[in-house]
PDB file of C-alpha atoms (C1' of nucleotides) in Angstrom:
ATOM      1  CA  MET A   1      -4.310  -6.860   8.562  1.00 38.00           C
ATOM      2  CA  THR A   2      -2.422  -4.998   5.974  1.00 41.00           C
ATOM      3  CA  GLY A   3      -1.312  -1.462   5.660  1.00 49.00           C
ATOM      4  CA  MET A   4      -2.633   1.895   6.336  1.00 75.00           C
ATOM      5  CA  CYS A   5      -3.050   4.447   3.694  1.00 89.00           C
ATOM      6  CA  GLY A   6      -4.945   1.754   1.836  1.00 95.00           C
ATOM      7  CA  ARG A   7      -6.801   3.836  -0.728  1.00 98.00           C
ATOM      8  CA  PHE A   8      -6.108   7.118  -2.552  1.00 98.00           C
ATOM      9  CA  SER A   9      -7.130   9.322  -5.478  1.00 98.00           C
ATOM     10  CA  GLN A  10      -5.433  10.705  -8.581  1.00 98.00           C
ATOM     11  CA  TYR A  11      -8.149  12.631 -10.361  1.00 98.00           C
ATOM     12  CA  SER A  12      -6.353  15.826 -11.371  1.00 97.00           C
ATOM     13  CA  PRO A  13      -5.087  16.031 -14.960  1.00 96.00           C
ATOM     14  CA  VAL A  14      -1.735  14.250 -15.308  1.00 95.00           C
ATOM     15  CA  ALA A  15      -0.028  17.551 -16.071  1.00 95.00           C
ATOM     16  CA  ASP A  16      -1.154  18.848 -12.683  1.00 97.00           C
ATOM     17  CA  LEU A  17      -0.194  15.665 -10.843  1.00 97.00           C
ATOM     18  CA  VAL A  18       3.361  15.686 -12.215  1.00 97.00           C
ATOM     19  CA  ALA A  19       3.842  19.472 -12.029  1.00 97.00           C
ATOM     20  CA  GLY A  20       6.841  20.409  -9.904  1.00 96.00           C
ATOM     21  CA  PHE A  21       8.635  17.087 -10.293  1.00 97.00           C
ATOM     22  CA  ASP A  22      10.646  18.008 -13.387  1.00 97.00           C
ATOM     23  CA  VAL A  23       9.515  14.867 -15.209  1.00 98.00           C
ATOM     24  CA  ASP A  24      11.260  14.148 -18.536  1.00 97.00           C
ATOM     25  CA  GLU A  25       8.815  11.583 -19.831  1.00 95.00           C
ATOM     26  CA  THR A  26       5.291  10.434 -19.039  1.00 95.00           C
ATOM     27  CA  VAL A  27       4.569   6.849 -19.984  1.00 91.00           C
ATOM     28  CA  THR A  28       0.953   5.986 -20.684  1.00 84.00           C
ATOM     29  CA  ASP A  29      -0.746   3.101 -18.953  1.00 72.00           C
ATOM     30  CA  ASP A  30      -0.169   0.243 -21.418  1.00 72.00           C
ATOM     31  CA  GLY A  31      -1.048   2.532 -24.270  1.00 73.00           C
ATOM     32  CA  ARG A  32      -4.248   3.694 -22.636  1.00 76.00           C
ATOM     33  CA  PRO A  33      -4.508   7.336 -21.750  1.00 82.00           C
ATOM     34  CA  TRP A  34      -4.597   8.128 -18.046  1.00 88.00           C
ATOM     35  CA  ARG A  35      -8.027   8.520 -16.635  1.00 94.00           C
ATOM     36  CA  PRO A  36      -8.949  10.225 -13.397  1.00 97.00           C
ATOM     37  CA  ARG A  37      -9.265   7.897 -10.411  1.00 97.00           C
ATOM     38  CA  TRP A  38     -11.043   8.502  -7.124  1.00 98.00           C
ATOM     39  CA  ASN A  39     -10.520   5.063  -5.621  1.00 98.00           C
ATOM     40  CA  ILE A  40      -7.170   3.448  -6.279  1.00 98.00           C
ATOM     41  CA  ALA A  41      -6.906   0.211  -4.292  1.00 97.00           C
ATOM     42  CA  PRO A  42      -4.001  -2.166  -3.642  1.00 96.00           C
ATOM     43  CA  THR A  43      -3.053  -4.341  -6.687  1.00 96.00           C
ATOM     44  CA  GLN A  44      -4.185  -1.586  -9.040  1.00 96.00           C
ATOM     45  CA  ASP A  45      -1.978   0.636 -11.173  1.00 95.00           C
ATOM     46  CA  ALA A  46      -1.222   4.183 -10.099  1.00 97.00           C
ATOM     47  CA  LEU A  47       0.784   7.010 -11.616  1.00 97.00           C
ATOM     48  CA  VAL A  48       4.234   7.020 -10.012  1.00 98.00           C
ATOM     49  CA  ILE A  49       7.321   9.183 -10.560  1.00 98.00           C
ATOM     50  CA  ALA A  50      10.788   7.604 -10.452  1.00 98.00           C
ATOM     51  CA  SER A  51      14.294   8.072 -11.821  1.00 97.00           C
ATOM     52  CA  SER A  52      16.180   5.834 -14.220  1.00 96.00           C
ATOM     53  CA  ALA A  53      18.836   3.658 -12.569  1.00 95.00           C
ATOM     54  CA  ASP A  54      21.578   6.167 -13.372  1.00 95.00           C
ATOM     55  CA  GLY A  55      19.473   9.048 -12.130  1.00 96.00           C
ATOM     56  CA  THR A  56      19.541  10.958 -15.416  1.00 96.00           C
ATOM     57  CA  ILE A  57      15.944  10.518 -16.568  1.00 97.00           C
ATOM     58  CA  ARG A  58      12.833  11.118 -14.520  1.00 97.00           C
ATOM     59  CA  LYS A  59       9.700   9.329 -15.637  1.00 97.00           C
ATOM     60  CA  ALA A  60       6.066   9.259 -14.640  1.00 97.00           C
ATOM     61  CA  GLY A  61       4.290   6.005 -15.406  1.00 96.00           C
ATOM     62  CA  PRO A  62       2.076   3.201 -14.127  1.00 96.00           C
ATOM     63  CA  MET A  63       3.135   0.885 -11.321  1.00 96.00           C
ATOM     64  CA  ARG A  64       1.170  -1.742  -9.445  1.00 96.00           C
ATOM     65  CA  TRP A  65       0.434  -0.961  -5.809  1.00 97.00           C
ATOM     66  CA  GLY A  66       1.959  -3.604  -3.543  1.00 96.00           C
ATOM     67  CA  LEU A  67       5.714  -4.005  -3.670  1.00 97.00           C
ATOM     68  CA  VAL A  68       6.893  -7.416  -4.808  1.00 96.00           C
ATOM     69  CA  PRO A  69      10.523  -7.996  -3.761  1.00 95.00           C
ATOM     70  CA  ARG A  70      12.926  -9.261  -6.395  1.00 93.00           C
ATOM     71  CA  TRP A  71      13.279 -12.640  -4.718  1.00 92.00           C
ATOM     72  CA  ALA A  72       9.538 -13.244  -4.497  1.00 92.00           C
ATOM     73  CA  ASP A  73       8.074 -16.030  -6.604  1.00 87.00           C
ATOM     74  CA  ASP A  74       4.460 -14.995  -6.222  1.00 89.00           C
ATOM     75  CA  ILE A  75       2.984 -11.627  -7.024  1.00 92.00           C
ATOM     76  CA  ARG A  76       0.491 -12.079  -4.203  1.00 92.00           C
ATOM     77  CA  ILE A  77       3.233 -11.180  -1.738  1.00 93.00           C
ATOM     78  CA  GLY A  78       2.584  -7.608  -2.837  1.00 94.00           C
ATOM     79  CA  ASN A  79      -0.946  -7.705  -1.433  1.00 93.00           C
ATOM     80  CA  ARG A  80       0.450  -7.192   2.038  1.00 91.00           C
ATOM     81  CA  MET A  81       3.325  -4.916   1.069  1.00 95.00           C
ATOM     82  CA  ILE A  82       1.307  -1.804   0.338  1.00 96.00           C
ATOM     83  CA  ASN A  83       2.953   0.201   3.128  1.00 96.00           C
ATOM     84  CA  ALA A  84       6.449   0.308   4.621  1.00 96.00           C
ATOM     85  CA  ARG A  85       6.997   1.638   8.127  1.00 95.00           C
ATOM     86  CA  THR A  86       9.642   4.338   8.355  1.00 96.00           C
ATOM     87  CA  ASP A  87      10.973   2.863  11.572  1.00 94.00           C
ATOM     88  CA  LYS A  88      11.594  -0.538   9.984  1.00 94.00           C
ATOM     89  CA  VAL A  89      12.274   0.173   6.330  1.00 95.00           C
ATOM     90  CA  ALA A  90      16.021   0.775   6.573  1.00 94.00           C
ATOM     91  CA  THR A  91      16.695  -2.635   8.112  1.00 93.00           C
ATOM     92  CA  SER A  92      14.006  -4.656   6.361  1.00 94.00           C
ATOM     93  CA  ASN A  93      15.121  -7.389   3.967  1.00 93.00           C
ATOM     94  CA  ALA A  94      12.096  -6.750   1.831  1.00 94.00           C
ATOM     95  CA  TYR A  95      12.555  -2.993   1.493  1.00 96.00           C
ATOM     96  CA  ARG A  96      16.193  -2.120   2.157  1.00 95.00           C
ATOM     97  CA  ALA A  97      17.433  -2.400  -1.433  1.00 95.00           C
ATOM     98  CA  ALA A  98      14.559  -0.309  -2.735  1.00 97.00           C
ATOM     99  CA  LEU A  99      15.116   2.311  -0.045  1.00 97.00           C
ATOM    100  CA  ALA A 100      18.732   2.699  -1.132  1.00 96.00           C
ATOM    101  CA  LYS A 101      18.194   2.896  -4.893  1.00 96.00           C
ATOM    102  CA  ARG A 102      14.561   2.859  -5.930  1.00 97.00           C
ATOM    103  CA  ARG A 103      12.612   5.612  -4.238  1.00 98.00           C
ATOM    104  CA  CYS A 104       9.590   7.082  -5.934  1.00 98.00           C
ATOM    105  CA  ILE A 105       6.908   9.696  -5.455  1.00 98.00           C
ATOM    106  CA  VAL A 106       3.194   9.012  -5.681  1.00 98.00           C
ATOM    107  CA  PRO A 107       1.383  12.249  -6.521  1.00 98.00           C
ATOM    108  CA  VAL A 108      -2.119  12.051  -5.072  1.00 98.00           C
ATOM    109  CA  ASP A 109      -5.059  14.368  -4.772  1.00 98.00           C
ATOM    110  CA  GLY A 110      -5.953  12.789  -1.467  1.00 98.00           C
ATOM    111  CA  PHE A 111      -5.949   9.573   0.513  1.00 98.00           C
ATOM    112  CA  TYR A 112      -8.613   7.826   2.556  1.00 97.00           C
ATOM    113  CA  GLU A 113      -8.526   6.737   6.161  1.00 96.00           C
ATOM    114  CA  TRP A 114     -11.210   4.842   8.065  1.00 95.00           C
ATOM    115  CA  ALA A 115     -11.991   5.846  11.639  1.00 93.00           C
ATOM    116  CA  LYS A 116     -13.272   3.305  14.072  1.00 81.00           C
ATOM    117  CA  PRO A 117     -16.733   4.119  15.406  1.00 77.00           C
ATOM    118  CA  THR A 118     -16.665   6.357  18.458  1.00 72.00           C
ATOM    119  CA  VAL A 119     -17.829   4.941  21.751  1.00 71.00           C
ATOM    120  CA  ALA A 120     -21.015   6.987  21.343  1.00 71.00           C
ATOM    121  CA  ALA A 121     -21.595   5.761  17.798  1.00 71.00           C
ATOM    122  CA  ALA A 122     -20.966   2.172  18.815  1.00 70.00           C
ATOM    123  CA  GLY A 123     -23.381   2.599  21.684  1.00 69.00           C
ATOM    124  CA  ALA A 124     -25.973   3.847  19.209  1.00 70.00           C
ATOM    125  CA  GLY A 125     -25.496   0.650  17.220  1.00 67.00           C
ATOM    126  CA  ARG A 126     -23.121   1.922  14.542  1.00 67.00           C
ATOM    127  CA  THR A 127     -20.460  -0.684  14.067  1.00 71.00           C
ATOM    128  CA  SER A 128     -18.986   0.225  10.697  1.00 82.00           C
ATOM    129  CA  LYS A 129     -15.955   2.429  10.280  1.00 91.00           C
ATOM    130  CA  THR A 130     -16.253   5.917   8.859  1.00 94.00           C
ATOM    131  CA  PRO A 131     -14.206   6.888   5.800  1.00 96.00           C
ATOM    132  CA  PHE A 132     -12.474  10.255   5.523  1.00 96.00           C
ATOM    133  CA  ASN A 133     -10.813  11.901   2.542  1.00 97.00           C
ATOM    134  CA  ILE A 134      -7.597  13.626   3.608  1.00 97.00           C
ATOM    135  CA  HIS A 135      -6.177  16.217   1.234  1.00 98.00           C
ATOM    136  CA  ARG A 136      -4.116  19.377   1.161  1.00 98.00           C
ATOM    137  CA  ALA A 137      -6.020  22.287   2.641  1.00 97.00           C
ATOM    138  CA  ASP A 138      -5.475  24.136  -0.660  1.00 97.00           C
ATOM    139  CA  HIS A 139      -6.463  21.043  -2.700  1.00 97.00           C
ATOM    140  CA  ALA A 140      -3.149  20.877  -4.570  1.00 98.00           C
ATOM    141  CA  PRO A 141      -1.706  17.373  -5.018  1.00 98.00           C
ATOM    142  CA  LEU A 142       0.415  15.744  -2.312  1.00 98.00           C
ATOM    143  CA  ALA A 143       3.738  13.973  -2.843  1.00 98.00           C
ATOM    144  CA  LEU A 144       3.707  10.629  -1.047  1.00 98.00           C
ATOM    145  CA  ALA A 145       7.055   8.920  -0.459  1.00 98.00           C
ATOM    146  CA  GLY A 146       7.284   5.464  -2.011  1.00 98.00           C
ATOM    147  CA  LEU A 147       9.651   2.668  -2.986  1.00 98.00           C
ATOM    148  CA  TRP A 148       9.521   0.553  -6.125  1.00 98.00           C
ATOM    149  CA  GLU A 149      10.835  -2.710  -7.570  1.00 97.00           C
ATOM    150  CA  THR A 150      10.695  -4.578 -10.819  1.00 95.00           C
ATOM    151  CA  PHE A 151       9.309  -8.093 -10.732  1.00 92.00           C
ATOM    152  CA  SER A 152       9.619 -10.652 -13.498  1.00 88.00           C
ATOM    153  CA  ASP A 153       6.622 -12.970 -13.573  1.00 80.00           C
ATOM    154  CA  ALA A 154       6.389 -16.570 -14.801  1.00 74.00           C
ATOM    155  CA  HIS A 155       5.979 -15.380 -18.387  1.00 76.00           C
ATOM    156  CA  ASP A 156       8.939 -13.004 -18.076  1.00 80.00           C
ATOM    157  CA  HIS A 157       6.646 -10.030 -18.026  1.00 83.00           C
ATOM    158  CA  LEU A 158       8.295  -7.142 -16.284  1.00 89.00           C
ATOM    159  CA  LEU A 159       6.125  -5.603 -13.620  1.00 92.00           C
ATOM    160  CA  ARG A 160       6.894  -2.464 -11.672  1.00 96.00           C
ATOM    161  CA  THR A 161       5.455  -2.424  -8.173  1.00 97.00           C
ATOM    162  CA  PHE A 162       5.501   0.134  -5.377  1.00 97.00           C
ATOM    163  CA  THR A 163       4.777   0.696  -1.703  1.00 97.00           C
ATOM    164  CA  ILE A 164       3.971   3.835   0.301  1.00 97.00           C
ATOM    165  CA  LEU A 165       5.927   4.766   3.427  1.00 97.00           C
ATOM    166  CA  THR A 166       4.012   5.369   6.629  1.00 96.00           C
ATOM    167  CA  CYS A 167       4.838   7.289   9.791  1.00 96.00           C
ATOM    168  CA  GLU A 168       2.961   8.407  12.888  1.00 95.00           C
ATOM    169  CA  ALA A 169      -0.040  10.613  12.262  1.00 95.00           C
ATOM    170  CA  ASN A 170       0.172  14.373  12.758  1.00 95.00           C
ATOM    171  CA  ALA A 171      -2.274  16.000  15.154  1.00 94.00           C
ATOM    172  CA  PRO A 172      -5.264  16.518  12.816  1.00 93.00           C
ATOM    173  CA  THR A 173      -4.908  13.108  11.188  1.00 94.00           C
ATOM    174  CA  ALA A 174      -4.550  11.408  14.565  1.00 94.00           C
ATOM    175  CA  ARG A 175      -8.187  12.217  15.235  1.00 93.00           C
ATOM    176  CA  ILE A 176      -9.011   9.692  12.528  1.00 94.00           C
ATOM    177  CA  HIS A 177      -6.129   7.236  12.588  1.00 94.00           C
ATOM    178  CA  ASP A 178      -2.744   6.851  14.266  1.00 92.00           C
ATOM    179  CA  ARG A 179      -0.690   6.325  11.093  1.00 94.00           C
ATOM    180  CA  MET A 180      -0.358   8.314   7.883  1.00 96.00           C
ATOM    181  CA  PRO A 181       1.693   8.298   4.675  1.00 97.00           C
ATOM    182  CA  VAL A 182       4.989  10.174   4.518  1.00 97.00           C
ATOM    183  CA  ILE A 183       4.366  13.437   2.653  1.00 98.00           C
ATOM    184  CA  LEU A 184       7.478  14.960   1.131  1.00 98.00           C
ATOM    185  CA  ALA A 185       8.287  18.673   1.176  1.00 98.00           C
ATOM    186  CA  ALA A 186       9.047  20.203  -2.219  1.00 98.00           C
ATOM    187  CA  SER A 187      12.605  20.884  -1.068  1.00 98.00           C
ATOM    188  CA  ASP A 188      13.135  17.105  -0.691  1.00 98.00           C
ATOM    189  CA  PHE A 189      11.725  15.933  -4.050  1.00 98.00           C
ATOM    190  CA  ASP A 190      15.065  15.909  -5.908  1.00 98.00           C
ATOM    191  CA  ARG A 191      16.987  14.125  -3.192  1.00 98.00           C
ATOM    192  CA  TRP A 192      14.256  11.567  -2.653  1.00 98.00           C
ATOM    193  CA  LEU A 193      14.277  10.661  -6.351  1.00 98.00           C
ATOM    194  CA  GLU A 194      18.070  10.311  -6.576  1.00 97.00           C
ATOM    195  CA  PRO A 195      18.980   6.596  -6.812  1.00 97.00           C
ATOM    196  CA  THR A 196      21.643   6.742  -4.108  1.00 96.00           C
ATOM    197  CA  PRO A 197      21.431   5.799  -0.417  1.00 96.00           C
ATOM    198  CA  LEU A 198      20.170   8.373   2.069  1.00 96.00           C
ATOM    199  CA  GLY A 199      22.092   9.293   5.174  1.00 95.00           C
ATOM    200  CA  ASP A 200      20.665   8.901   8.661  1.00 93.00           C
ATOM    201  CA  ASP A 201      20.183  12.655   8.832  1.00 94.00           C
ATOM    202  CA  GLU A 202      18.276  12.730   5.561  1.00 96.00           C
ATOM    203  CA  ARG A 203      15.973   9.938   6.627  1.00 96.00           C
ATOM    204  CA  ALA A 204      15.368  11.629   9.957  1.00 95.00           C
ATOM    205  CA  ARG A 205      14.434  14.831   8.167  1.00 96.00           C
ATOM    206  CA  MET A 206      12.115  13.273   5.597  1.00 97.00           C
ATOM    207  CA  PHE A 207      10.485  10.568   7.726  1.00 97.00           C
ATOM    208  CA  THR A 208       8.382  12.972   9.749  1.00 96.00           C
ATOM    209  CA  PRO A 209       4.631  13.572   9.840  1.00 97.00           C
ATOM    210  CA  ALA A 210       3.359  16.413   7.656  1.00 97.00           C
ATOM    211  CA  PRO A 211       2.935  19.821   9.305  1.00 97.00           C
ATOM    212  CA  ASP A 212      -0.395  20.101  11.097  1.00 96.00           C
ATOM    213  CA  ASP A 213      -1.615  22.980   8.927  1.00 96.00           C
ATOM    214  CA  LEU A 214      -0.941  21.284   5.575  1.00 97.00           C
ATOM    215  CA  LEU A 215      -3.964  18.993   5.491  1.00 97.00           C
ATOM    216  CA  ALA A 216      -7.716  19.133   5.765  1.00 96.00           C
ATOM    217  CA  TYR A 217     -10.172  16.265   5.818  1.00 96.00           C
ATOM    218  CA  ASP A 218     -13.784  15.508   5.035  1.00 96.00           C
ATOM    219  CA  GLU A 219     -16.031  12.688   6.092  1.00 96.00           C
ATOM    220  CA  VAL A 220     -17.148  10.886   2.941  1.00 97.00           C
ATOM    221  CA  SER A 221     -19.662   8.261   1.893  1.00 96.00           C
ATOM    222  CA  THR A 222     -19.052   4.560   2.484  1.00 95.00           C
ATOM    223  CA  LEU A 223     -19.295   4.190  -1.288  1.00 97.00           C
ATOM    224  CA  VAL A 224     -15.506   4.369  -1.156  1.00 97.00           C
ATOM    225  CA  ASN A 225     -15.419   1.076   0.747  1.00 96.00           C
ATOM    226  CA  LYS A 226     -16.070  -0.863  -2.419  1.00 97.00           C
ATOM    227  CA  PRO A 227     -13.051  -0.753  -4.722  1.00 96.00           C
ATOM    228  CA  SER A 228     -15.189  -0.985  -7.861  1.00 96.00           C
ATOM    229  CA  ASN A 229     -16.825   2.352  -7.037  1.00 97.00           C
ATOM    230  CA  ASP A 230     -14.771   5.082  -8.687  1.00 97.00           C
ATOM    231  CA  SER A 231     -16.425   8.448  -9.214  1.00 98.00           C
ATOM    232  CA  PRO A 232     -16.207  12.075  -8.046  1.00 98.00           C
ATOM    233  CA  GLU A 233     -19.011  11.334  -5.622  1.00 98.00           C
ATOM    234  CA  LEU A 234     -16.479   9.530  -3.410  1.00 98.00           C
ATOM    235  CA  ILE A 235     -14.791  12.751  -2.337  1.00 98.00           C
ATOM    236  CA  GLU A 236     -17.974  14.721  -1.721  1.00 97.00           C
ATOM    237  CA  PRO A 237     -18.011  15.723   1.947  1.00 96.00           C
ATOM    238  CA  VAL A 238     -20.944  14.354   3.890  1.00 92.00           C
ATOM    239  CA  GLU A 239     -19.972  16.654   6.749  1.00 65.00           C
ATOM    240  CA  ARG A 240     -17.298  19.291   6.863  1.00 51.00           C
ATOM    241  CA  HIS A 241     -14.585  19.434   9.520  1.00 46.00           C
ATOM    242  CA  THR A 242     -16.272  16.875  11.647  1.00 45.00           C
ATOM    243  CA  ARG A 243     -14.621  14.898  14.312  1.00 50.00           C
ATOM    244  CA  PRO A 244     -14.698  11.171  13.875  1.00 49.00           C
TER     245      PRO A 244
ATOM    246  C1'  DC B   1      25.664 -25.672   7.598  1.00 61.71           C
ATOM    247  C1'  DC B   2      20.381 -25.442   5.961  1.00 61.71           C
ATOM    248  C1'  DA B   3      15.588 -23.637   6.754  1.00 61.71           C
ATOM    249  C1'  DG B   4      12.672 -20.104   6.783  1.00 61.71           C
ATOM    250  C1'  DA B   5      11.383 -15.463   6.794  1.00 61.71           C
ATOM    251  C1'  DC B   6      11.192 -11.335   4.409  1.00 61.71           C
ATOM    252  C1'  DG B   7       4.941  -7.140   5.960  1.00 61.71           C
ATOM    253  C1'  DT B   8       1.362  -3.935   8.240  1.00 61.71           C
ATOM    254  C1'  DT B   9      -2.353  -2.649  11.280  1.00 61.71           C
ATOM    255  C1'  DG B  10      -5.655  -3.543  14.538  1.00 61.71           C
ATOM    256  C1'  DT B  11      -7.401  -6.068  18.145  1.00 61.71           C
ATOM    257  C1'  DT B  12      -7.231  -8.853  22.169  1.00 61.71           C
TER     258       DT B  12
ATOM    259  C1'  DG C   1      19.073 -11.572  -2.191  1.00 61.71           C
ATOM    260  C1'  DT C   2      20.155 -11.512   2.724  1.00 61.71           C
ATOM    261  C1'  DC C   3      19.399 -12.104   7.335  1.00 61.71           C
ATOM    262  C1'  DT C   4      18.016 -14.746  11.547  1.00 61.71           C
ATOM    263  C1'  DG C   5      17.315 -18.958  13.985  1.00 61.71           C
ATOM    264  C1'  DG C   6      18.358 -23.646  14.902  1.00 61.71           C
TER     265       DG C   6
ATOM    266  C1'  DC D   1      -7.927  -0.143   3.057  1.00 61.71           C
ATOM    267  C1'  DC D   2     -12.578  -3.063   2.454  1.00 61.71           C
ATOM    268  C1'  DA D   3     -15.163  -6.910   0.125  1.00 61.71           C
ATOM    269  C1'  DG D   4     -15.752 -11.422  -0.575  1.00 61.71           C
ATOM    270  C1'  DA D   5     -14.478 -16.104  -0.520  1.00 61.71           C
ATOM    271  C1'  DC D   6     -13.515 -19.976   2.143  1.00 61.71           C
ATOM    272  C1'  DG D   7     -14.940 -27.037  -0.457  1.00 61.71           C
ATOM    273  C1'  DT D   8     -15.514 -31.602  -2.643  1.00 61.71           C
ATOM    274  C1'  DT D   9     -17.528 -35.283  -5.255  1.00 61.71           C
ATOM    275  C1'  DG D  10     -20.941 -36.861  -7.859  1.00 61.71           C
ATOM    276  C1'  DT D  11     -24.963 -36.171 -10.322  1.00 61.71           C
ATOM    277  C1'  DT D  12     -28.019 -33.508 -13.290  1.00 61.71           C
TER     278       DT D  12
ATOM    279  C1'  DG E   1     -10.872 -16.558  11.489  1.00 61.71           C
ATOM    280  C1'  DT E   2      -7.923 -15.821   7.562  1.00 61.71           C
ATOM    281  C1'  DC E   3      -6.733 -15.283   3.041  1.00 61.71           C
ATOM    282  C1'  DT E   4      -7.192 -13.392  -1.658  1.00 61.71           C
ATOM    283  C1'  DG E   5      -8.637  -9.872  -4.839  1.00 61.71           C
ATOM    284  C1'  DG E   6      -9.365  -5.181  -6.113  1.00 61.71           C
TER     285       DG E   6
END
DNA sequence: CCAGACGTTGTT
DNA sequence: GTCTGG
DNA sequence: CCAGACGTTGTT
DNA sequence: GTCTGG
């Protein structure tokens, strides 16, 4: 199927989400004020931070999740471009241009991963996957590494779209799932947002799983499965520090 | 040259 | 657009 | 990521 | 099973 890191939250106040990114301007979502979100799904708008083409202005604003390459003629291509693998992104026709010049940061409160049922659970008749909310242990927002593009639709409407980079899971996350989003260190924010190509060494440094002690996770309700559910209840732990 | 892909994960 | 495959 | 649709013609 | 929509 499609990507991993397929759902996330942005419920902190915008000022908290963009804190630390030295943003010059925050664009509202089509004139609507930002509202907290606990269940952002592919094709929906999220708050994303990116630089102007010349690198002088840093903006936070809405982009649609699911990168649509410039050459695409159908926005639906984005439905399966919600993640970009770090081991393929530099050579991919779909992502290479964005990797060189259009990197972005997605500030999230947490992201969701679904664990397959354990052998024991499956034996007991449980066949559905279990959702987990993964967040910083101190509950501060996380900076996910992304890429963005502009897409001009049939009516010449300009649409900004983005994707989230994925790498191998770190040790705690691997108990739930074998992939995870790339989480940037604060010392890499400025370089990541510069619209100039990265060197091999820079990619090697940034494209690594987050440190094992950065994150914590909670099992959550399957209410999160349904994209139309969007409330604080989705991040309430149903069990703390459980194993999948 | 033109045609066709361009993506990810999970599962088998 | 740009690359690979035929 | 998960949820939900997936089809056509003719008749009421 | 596979695709689209959110």
